[in-house]
mmCIF file of C-alpha atoms in Angstrom:
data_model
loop_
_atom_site.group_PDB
_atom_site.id
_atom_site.type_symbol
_atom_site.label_atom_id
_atom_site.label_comp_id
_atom_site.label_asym_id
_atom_site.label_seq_id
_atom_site.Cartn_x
_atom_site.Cartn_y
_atom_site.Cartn_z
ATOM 1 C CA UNK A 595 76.325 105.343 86.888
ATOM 2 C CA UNK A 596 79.559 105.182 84.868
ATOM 3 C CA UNK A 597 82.810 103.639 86.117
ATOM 4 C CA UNK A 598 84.842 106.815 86.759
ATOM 5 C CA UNK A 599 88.747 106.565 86.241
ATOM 6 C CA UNK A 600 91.143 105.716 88.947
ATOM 7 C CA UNK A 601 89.686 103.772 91.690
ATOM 8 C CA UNK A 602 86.096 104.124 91.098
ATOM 9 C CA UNK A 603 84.778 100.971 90.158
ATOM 10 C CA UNK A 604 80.604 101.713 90.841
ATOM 11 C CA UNK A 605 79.677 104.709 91.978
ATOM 12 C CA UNK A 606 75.867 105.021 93.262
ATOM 13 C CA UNK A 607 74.714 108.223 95.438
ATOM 14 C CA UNK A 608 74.247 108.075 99.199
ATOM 15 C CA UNK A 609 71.225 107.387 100.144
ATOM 16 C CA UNK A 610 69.497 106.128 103.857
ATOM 17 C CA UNK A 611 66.991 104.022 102.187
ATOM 18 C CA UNK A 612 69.961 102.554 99.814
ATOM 19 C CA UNK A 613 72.590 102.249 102.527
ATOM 20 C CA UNK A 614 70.945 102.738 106.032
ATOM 21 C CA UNK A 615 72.979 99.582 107.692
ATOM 22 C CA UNK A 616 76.357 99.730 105.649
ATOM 23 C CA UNK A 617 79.196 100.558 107.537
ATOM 24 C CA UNK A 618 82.735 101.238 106.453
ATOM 25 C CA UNK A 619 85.550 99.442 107.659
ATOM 26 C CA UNK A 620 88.905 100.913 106.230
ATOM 27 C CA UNK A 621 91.697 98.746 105.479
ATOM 28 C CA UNK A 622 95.149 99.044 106.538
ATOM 29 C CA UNK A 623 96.239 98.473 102.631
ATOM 30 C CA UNK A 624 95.587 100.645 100.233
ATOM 31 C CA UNK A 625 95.721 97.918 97.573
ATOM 32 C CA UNK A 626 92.990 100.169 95.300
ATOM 33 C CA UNK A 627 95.258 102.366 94.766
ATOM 34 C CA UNK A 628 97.673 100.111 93.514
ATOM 35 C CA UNK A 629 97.383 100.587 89.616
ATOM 36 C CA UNK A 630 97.741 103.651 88.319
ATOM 37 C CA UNK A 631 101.001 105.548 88.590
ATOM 38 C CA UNK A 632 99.742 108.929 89.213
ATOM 39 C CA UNK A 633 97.293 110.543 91.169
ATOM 40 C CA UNK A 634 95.356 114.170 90.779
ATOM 41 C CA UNK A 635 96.363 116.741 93.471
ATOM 42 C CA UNK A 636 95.288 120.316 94.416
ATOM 43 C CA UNK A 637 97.509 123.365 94.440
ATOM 44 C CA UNK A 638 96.530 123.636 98.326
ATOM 45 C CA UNK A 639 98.490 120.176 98.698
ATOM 46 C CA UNK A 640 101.756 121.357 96.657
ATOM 47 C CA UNK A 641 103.482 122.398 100.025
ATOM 48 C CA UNK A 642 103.385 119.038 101.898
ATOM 49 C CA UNK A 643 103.696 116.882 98.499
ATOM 50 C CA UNK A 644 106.440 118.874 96.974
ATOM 51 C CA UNK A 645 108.845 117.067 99.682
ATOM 52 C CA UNK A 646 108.060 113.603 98.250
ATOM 53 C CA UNK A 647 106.148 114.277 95.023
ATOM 54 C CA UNK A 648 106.764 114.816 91.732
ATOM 55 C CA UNK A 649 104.222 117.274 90.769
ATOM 56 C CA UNK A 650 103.470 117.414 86.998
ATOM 57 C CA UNK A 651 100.868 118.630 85.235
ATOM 58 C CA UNK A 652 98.412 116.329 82.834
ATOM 59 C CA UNK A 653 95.572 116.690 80.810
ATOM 60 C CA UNK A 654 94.284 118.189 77.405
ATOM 61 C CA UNK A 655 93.523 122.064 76.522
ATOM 62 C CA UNK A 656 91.261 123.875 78.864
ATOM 63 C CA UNK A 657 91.244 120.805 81.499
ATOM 64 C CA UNK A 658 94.715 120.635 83.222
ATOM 65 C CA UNK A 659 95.301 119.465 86.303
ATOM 66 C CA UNK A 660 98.440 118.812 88.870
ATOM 67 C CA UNK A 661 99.273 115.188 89.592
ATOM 68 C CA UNK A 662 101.811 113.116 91.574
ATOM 69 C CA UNK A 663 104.015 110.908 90.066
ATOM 70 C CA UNK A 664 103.606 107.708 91.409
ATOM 71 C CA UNK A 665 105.854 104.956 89.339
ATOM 72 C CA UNK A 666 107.272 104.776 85.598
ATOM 73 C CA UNK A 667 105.165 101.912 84.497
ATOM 74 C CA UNK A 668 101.628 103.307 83.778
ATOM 75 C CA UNK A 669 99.371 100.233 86.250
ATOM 76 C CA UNK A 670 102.152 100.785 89.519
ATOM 77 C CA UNK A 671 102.151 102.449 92.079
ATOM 78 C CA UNK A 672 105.743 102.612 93.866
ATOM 79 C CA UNK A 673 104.657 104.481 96.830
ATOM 80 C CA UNK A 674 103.099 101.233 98.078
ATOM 81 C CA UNK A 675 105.184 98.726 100.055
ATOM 82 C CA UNK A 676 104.621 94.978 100.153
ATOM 83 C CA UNK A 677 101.293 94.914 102.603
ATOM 84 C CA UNK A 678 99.965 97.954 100.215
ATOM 85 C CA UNK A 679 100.961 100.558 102.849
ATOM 86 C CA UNK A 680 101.191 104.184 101.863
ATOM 87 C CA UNK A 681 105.049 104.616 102.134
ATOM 88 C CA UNK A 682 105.519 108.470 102.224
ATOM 89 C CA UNK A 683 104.396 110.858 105.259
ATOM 90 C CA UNK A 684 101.745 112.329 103.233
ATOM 91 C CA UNK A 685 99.096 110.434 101.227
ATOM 92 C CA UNK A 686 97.426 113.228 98.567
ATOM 93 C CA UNK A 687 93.531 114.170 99.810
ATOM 94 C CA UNK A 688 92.264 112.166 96.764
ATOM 95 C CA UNK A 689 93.774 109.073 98.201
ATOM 96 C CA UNK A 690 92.020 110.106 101.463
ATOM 97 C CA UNK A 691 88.885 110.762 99.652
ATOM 98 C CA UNK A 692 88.226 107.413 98.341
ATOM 99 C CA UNK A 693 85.498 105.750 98.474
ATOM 100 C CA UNK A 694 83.696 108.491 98.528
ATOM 101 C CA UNK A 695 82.963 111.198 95.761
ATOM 102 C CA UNK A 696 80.902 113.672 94.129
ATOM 103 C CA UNK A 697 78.666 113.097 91.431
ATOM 104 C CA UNK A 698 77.290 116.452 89.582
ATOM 105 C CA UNK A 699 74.192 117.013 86.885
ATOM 106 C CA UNK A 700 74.789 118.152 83.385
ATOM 107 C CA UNK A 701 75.145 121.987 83.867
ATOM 108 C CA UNK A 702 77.369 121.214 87.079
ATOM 109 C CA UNK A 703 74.713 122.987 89.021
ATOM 110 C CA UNK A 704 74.077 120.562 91.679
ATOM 111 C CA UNK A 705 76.424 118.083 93.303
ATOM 112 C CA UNK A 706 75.573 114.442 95.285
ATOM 113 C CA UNK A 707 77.620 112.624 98.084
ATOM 114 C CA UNK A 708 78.347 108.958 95.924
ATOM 115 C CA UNK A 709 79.962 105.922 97.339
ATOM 116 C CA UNK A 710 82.384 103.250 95.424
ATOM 117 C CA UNK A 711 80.235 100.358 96.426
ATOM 118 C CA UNK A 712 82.573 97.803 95.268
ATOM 119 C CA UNK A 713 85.036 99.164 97.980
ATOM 120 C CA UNK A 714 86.042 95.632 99.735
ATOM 121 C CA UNK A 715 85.670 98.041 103.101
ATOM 122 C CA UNK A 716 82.018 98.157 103.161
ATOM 123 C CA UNK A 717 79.667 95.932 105.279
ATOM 124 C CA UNK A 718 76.463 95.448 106.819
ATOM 125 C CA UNK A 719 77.588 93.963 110.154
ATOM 126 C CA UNK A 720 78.238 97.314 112.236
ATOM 127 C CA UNK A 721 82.097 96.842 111.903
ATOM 128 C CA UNK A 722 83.790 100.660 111.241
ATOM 129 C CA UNK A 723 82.186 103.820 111.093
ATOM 130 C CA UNK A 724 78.102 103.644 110.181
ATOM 131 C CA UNK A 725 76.496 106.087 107.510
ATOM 132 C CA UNK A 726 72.964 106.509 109.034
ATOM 133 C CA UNK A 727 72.020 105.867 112.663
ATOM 134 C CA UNK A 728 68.854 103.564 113.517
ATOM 135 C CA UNK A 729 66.472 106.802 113.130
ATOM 136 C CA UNK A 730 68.030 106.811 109.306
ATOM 137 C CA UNK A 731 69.736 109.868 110.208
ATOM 138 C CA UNK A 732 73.346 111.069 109.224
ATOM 139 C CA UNK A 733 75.376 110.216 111.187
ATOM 140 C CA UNK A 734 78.616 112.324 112.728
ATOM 141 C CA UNK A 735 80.962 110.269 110.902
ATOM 142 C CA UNK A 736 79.330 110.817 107.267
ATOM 143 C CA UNK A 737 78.530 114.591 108.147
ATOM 144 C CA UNK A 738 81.959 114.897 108.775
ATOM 145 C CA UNK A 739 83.224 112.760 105.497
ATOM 146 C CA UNK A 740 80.542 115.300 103.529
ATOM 147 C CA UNK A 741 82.470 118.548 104.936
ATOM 148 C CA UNK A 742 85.385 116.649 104.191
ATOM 149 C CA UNK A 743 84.337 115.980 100.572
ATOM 150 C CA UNK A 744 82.844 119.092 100.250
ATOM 151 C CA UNK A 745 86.194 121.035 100.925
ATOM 152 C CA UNK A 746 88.276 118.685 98.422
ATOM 153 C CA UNK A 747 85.696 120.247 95.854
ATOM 154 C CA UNK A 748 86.206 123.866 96.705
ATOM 155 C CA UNK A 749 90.270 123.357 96.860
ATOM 156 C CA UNK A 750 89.905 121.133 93.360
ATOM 157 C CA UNK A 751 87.278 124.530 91.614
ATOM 158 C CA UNK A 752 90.488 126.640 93.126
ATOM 159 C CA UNK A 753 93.193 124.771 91.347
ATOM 160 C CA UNK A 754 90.950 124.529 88.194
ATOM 161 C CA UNK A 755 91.555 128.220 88.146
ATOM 162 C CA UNK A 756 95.660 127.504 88.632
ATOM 163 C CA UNK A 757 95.678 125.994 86.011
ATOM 164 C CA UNK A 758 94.107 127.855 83.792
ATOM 165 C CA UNK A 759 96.040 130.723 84.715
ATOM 166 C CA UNK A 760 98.826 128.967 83.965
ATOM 167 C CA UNK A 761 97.689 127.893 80.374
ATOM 168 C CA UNK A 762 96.604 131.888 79.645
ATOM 169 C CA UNK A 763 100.391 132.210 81.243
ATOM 170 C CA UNK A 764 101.739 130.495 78.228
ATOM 171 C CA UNK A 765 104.153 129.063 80.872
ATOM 172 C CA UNK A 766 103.352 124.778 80.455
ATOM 173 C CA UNK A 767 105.735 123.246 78.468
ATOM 174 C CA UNK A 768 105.709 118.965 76.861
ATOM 175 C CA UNK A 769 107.735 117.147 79.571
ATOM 176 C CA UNK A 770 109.638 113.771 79.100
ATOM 177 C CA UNK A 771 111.787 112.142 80.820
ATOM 178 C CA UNK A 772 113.896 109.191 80.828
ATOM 179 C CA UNK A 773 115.718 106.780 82.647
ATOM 180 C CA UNK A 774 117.704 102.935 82.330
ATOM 181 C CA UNK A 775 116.235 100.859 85.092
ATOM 182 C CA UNK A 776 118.580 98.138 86.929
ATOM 183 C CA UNK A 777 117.685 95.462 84.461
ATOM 184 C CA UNK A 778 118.861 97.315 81.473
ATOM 185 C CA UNK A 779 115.320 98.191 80.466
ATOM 186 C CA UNK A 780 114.797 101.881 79.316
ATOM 187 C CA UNK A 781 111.472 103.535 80.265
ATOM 188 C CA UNK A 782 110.106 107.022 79.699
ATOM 189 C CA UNK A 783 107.529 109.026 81.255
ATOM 190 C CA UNK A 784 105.616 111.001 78.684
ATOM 191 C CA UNK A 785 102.207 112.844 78.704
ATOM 192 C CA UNK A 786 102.738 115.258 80.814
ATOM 193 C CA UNK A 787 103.613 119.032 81.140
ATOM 194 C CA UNK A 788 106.418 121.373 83.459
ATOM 195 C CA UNK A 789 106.410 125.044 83.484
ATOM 196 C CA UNK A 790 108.705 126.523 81.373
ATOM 197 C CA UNK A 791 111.488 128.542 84.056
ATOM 198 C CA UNK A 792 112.663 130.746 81.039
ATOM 199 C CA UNK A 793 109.067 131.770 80.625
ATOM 200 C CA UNK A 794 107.985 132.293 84.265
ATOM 201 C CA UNK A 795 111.431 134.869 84.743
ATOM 202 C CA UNK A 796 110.317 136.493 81.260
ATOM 203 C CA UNK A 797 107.193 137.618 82.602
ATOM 204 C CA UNK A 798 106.961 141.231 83.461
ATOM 205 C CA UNK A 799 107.662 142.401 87.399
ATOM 206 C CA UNK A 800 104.128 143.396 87.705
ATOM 207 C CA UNK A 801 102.648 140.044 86.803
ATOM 208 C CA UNK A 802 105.267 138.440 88.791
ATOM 209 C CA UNK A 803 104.390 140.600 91.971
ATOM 210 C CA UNK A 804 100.123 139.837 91.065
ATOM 211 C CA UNK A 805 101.349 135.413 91.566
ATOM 212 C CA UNK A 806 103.670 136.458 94.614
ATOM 213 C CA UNK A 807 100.779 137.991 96.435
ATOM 214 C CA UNK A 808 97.882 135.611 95.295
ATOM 215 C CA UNK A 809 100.623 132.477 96.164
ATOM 216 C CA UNK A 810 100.935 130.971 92.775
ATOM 217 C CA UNK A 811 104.136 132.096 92.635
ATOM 218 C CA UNK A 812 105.097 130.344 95.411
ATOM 219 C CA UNK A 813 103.113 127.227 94.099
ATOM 220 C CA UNK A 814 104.711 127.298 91.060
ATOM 221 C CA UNK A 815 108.255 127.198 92.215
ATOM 222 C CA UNK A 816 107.504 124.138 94.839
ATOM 223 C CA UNK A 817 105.958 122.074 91.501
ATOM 224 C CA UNK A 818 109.500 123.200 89.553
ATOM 225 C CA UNK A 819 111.497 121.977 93.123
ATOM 226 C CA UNK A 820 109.177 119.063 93.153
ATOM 227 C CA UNK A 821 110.449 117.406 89.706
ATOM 228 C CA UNK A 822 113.766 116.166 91.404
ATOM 229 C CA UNK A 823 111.748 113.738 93.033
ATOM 230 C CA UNK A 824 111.779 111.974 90.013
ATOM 231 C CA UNK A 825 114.647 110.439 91.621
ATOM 232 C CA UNK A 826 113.010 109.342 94.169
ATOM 233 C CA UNK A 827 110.292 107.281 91.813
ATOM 234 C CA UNK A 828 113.801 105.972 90.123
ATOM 235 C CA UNK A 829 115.427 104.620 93.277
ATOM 236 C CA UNK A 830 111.996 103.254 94.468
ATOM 237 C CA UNK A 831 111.846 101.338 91.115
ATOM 238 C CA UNK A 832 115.237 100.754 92.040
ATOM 239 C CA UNK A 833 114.719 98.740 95.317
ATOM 240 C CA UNK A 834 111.593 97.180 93.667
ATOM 241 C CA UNK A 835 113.491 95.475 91.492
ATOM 242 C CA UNK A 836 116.119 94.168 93.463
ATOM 243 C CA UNK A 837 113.670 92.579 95.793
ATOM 244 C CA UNK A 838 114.859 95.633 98.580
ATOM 245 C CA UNK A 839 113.065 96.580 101.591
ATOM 246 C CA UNK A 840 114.216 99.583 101.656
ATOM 247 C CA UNK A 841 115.417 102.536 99.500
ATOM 248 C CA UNK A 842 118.425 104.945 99.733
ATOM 249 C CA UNK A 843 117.023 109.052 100.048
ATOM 250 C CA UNK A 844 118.423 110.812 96.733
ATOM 251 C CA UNK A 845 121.509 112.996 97.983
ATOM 252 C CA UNK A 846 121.939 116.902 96.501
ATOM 253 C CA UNK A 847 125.059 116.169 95.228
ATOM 254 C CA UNK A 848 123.590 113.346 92.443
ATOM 255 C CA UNK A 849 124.455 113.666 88.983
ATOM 256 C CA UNK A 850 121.286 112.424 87.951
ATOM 257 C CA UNK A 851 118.750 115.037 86.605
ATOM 258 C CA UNK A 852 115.312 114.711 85.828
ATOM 259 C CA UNK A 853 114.797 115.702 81.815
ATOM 260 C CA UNK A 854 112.269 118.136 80.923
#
C-alpha cells in the first residue's frame, strides 16, 4: 500500500497469518509524531481540545477538515517536550489511533483494520499487548483497538458532515496569522481557514436555533474561542527557543491577538 500522510510510513492490513506473533509495545515518546505541526481532529473532540488547541480548519473544496495547531514551523511539533512526551492533558484521538488505521476500497464500501508496520513499537518477542492468541484468534486487546478504531471512523463520517455544513454555510473564511519569534525571525501560519463571526451572527434566528439544537453551534463557538491558543503555540516556541523547560500560561489580559 501507499505511504499515507502524517505518521504512516507502511501500512499493510491485519491479518493472523501476517501478524499472528507481533505484539505491540507502546513507547513512552511519541517521537512519530514529532514532524508535522498539525494534526486532524473531530468535532466530538472540540470540547476537551478547545482548552489547549488551536482549532483551524484545512483542506481544499468539498474535503475540509478541523485540525490542531501544533507549532509555526511546518516539520515541529511544540506540544512535545524533550523525551517526546505529549505535553498537554489531552492528546487528539488520531494521536491515540496510531499505529493503527483504516484502509477502504475504491467506492468506500468496505473498510480493513491496517497496521503502520514500521512503528519502532512492534515485536515478535511477547513484550506489550499481542494481536492474535496461540489459536490465531483476536485477541481482547485488538477487539478492543478495532471498536476503538471503528468509533474514530463514525465520529470522523460525522465531522465530514460539519464541515460541509459549514462550507454550504458560507461561514469559512482564509486565515493568517503572524508573529516575530524571540530571535527576530518573522513566521506566518497560512493555509488554513476560521469562521467568519460577522457571518455566523448574520445568519437568520431560525438557522441559528437548527446549529443550537444539533450542537454545531456550540462547536463552532469553542473552534472561534479556541484560536487564542495561538498564544499558547507562540510562548511554547517561545521557551523552545530559549532552551526553557517550561512555559508561562497566556494571561486574559495580553495584548497579543491572534490575526485572522
Amino acid at each position: 500500500m501507499t505511504k499515507q500522510s502524517l505518521y504512516y510510513e507502511q501500512v499493510v492490513p491485519v491479518s493472523a497469518q501476517r501478524h499472528r506473533d507481533w505484539a505491540l509495545e507502546h513507547r513512552t515518546d511519541f517521537e512519530f509524531a514529532g514532524h508535522s505541526n498539525f494534526v486532524p481532529l473531530a468535532a466530538v473532540e472540540f470540547p476537551a481540545a478547545a482548552a489547549e488547541y488551536a482549532i483551524v480548519f484545512a483542506g481544499s473544496e468539498g474535503a475540509v477538515n478541523p485540525v490542531a495547531i501544533l507549532g509555526l514551523k511546518s516539520d515541529e511539533n511544540l506540544y512535545l517536550d524533550e523525551k517526546n512526551s505529549w505535553d498537554a492533558k489531552y492528546i487528539p484521538a488520531f494521536v491515540r489511533r496510531y499505529p493503527f488505521v483504516f484502509s477502504k476500497n475504491e467506492d468506500a464500501s468496505k473498510f480493513t483494520l491496517c497496521i503502520d508496520e514500521k512503528y519502532q513499537g512492534w515485536n515478535q518477542d511477547g513484550r506489550g499487548k499481542n494481536l492474535f492468541d496461540s489459536n490465531g484468534e483476536r485477541t481482547e486487546y485488538l477487539k478492543n483497538t478495532l471498536n476503538f478504531v471503528q468509533s474514530y471512523q463514525r465520529d470522523f463520517i460525522r465531522t465530514q458532515a460539519f464541515c460541509r455544513k459549514l462550507e454550504a454555510l458560507d461561514l469559512l473564511t482564509t486565515m493568517a496569522a503572524r508573529f516575530k519569534l524571540p530571535s527576530g525571525e518573522k513566521a506566518q501560519l497560512t493555509g488554513f481557514m476560521a469562521i467568519d463571526r460577522e457571518k455566523l451572527a448574520a445568519l437568520p434566528g431560525d438557522k441559528l436555533a437548527e446549529l443550537a439544537k444539533s450542537g454545531e453551534l456550540e462547536m463552532m463557538y469553542l473552534h472561534l474561542q479556541s484560536l487564542r491558543n495561538l498564544e499558547r503555540v507562540l510562548l511554547r516556541n517561545k521557551a523552545n527557543e530559549l532552551g526553557s523547560d517550561s512555559w508561562n500560561e497566556p494571561t486574559d489580559n495580553s495584548s497579543e491577538k491572534p490575526m485572522h
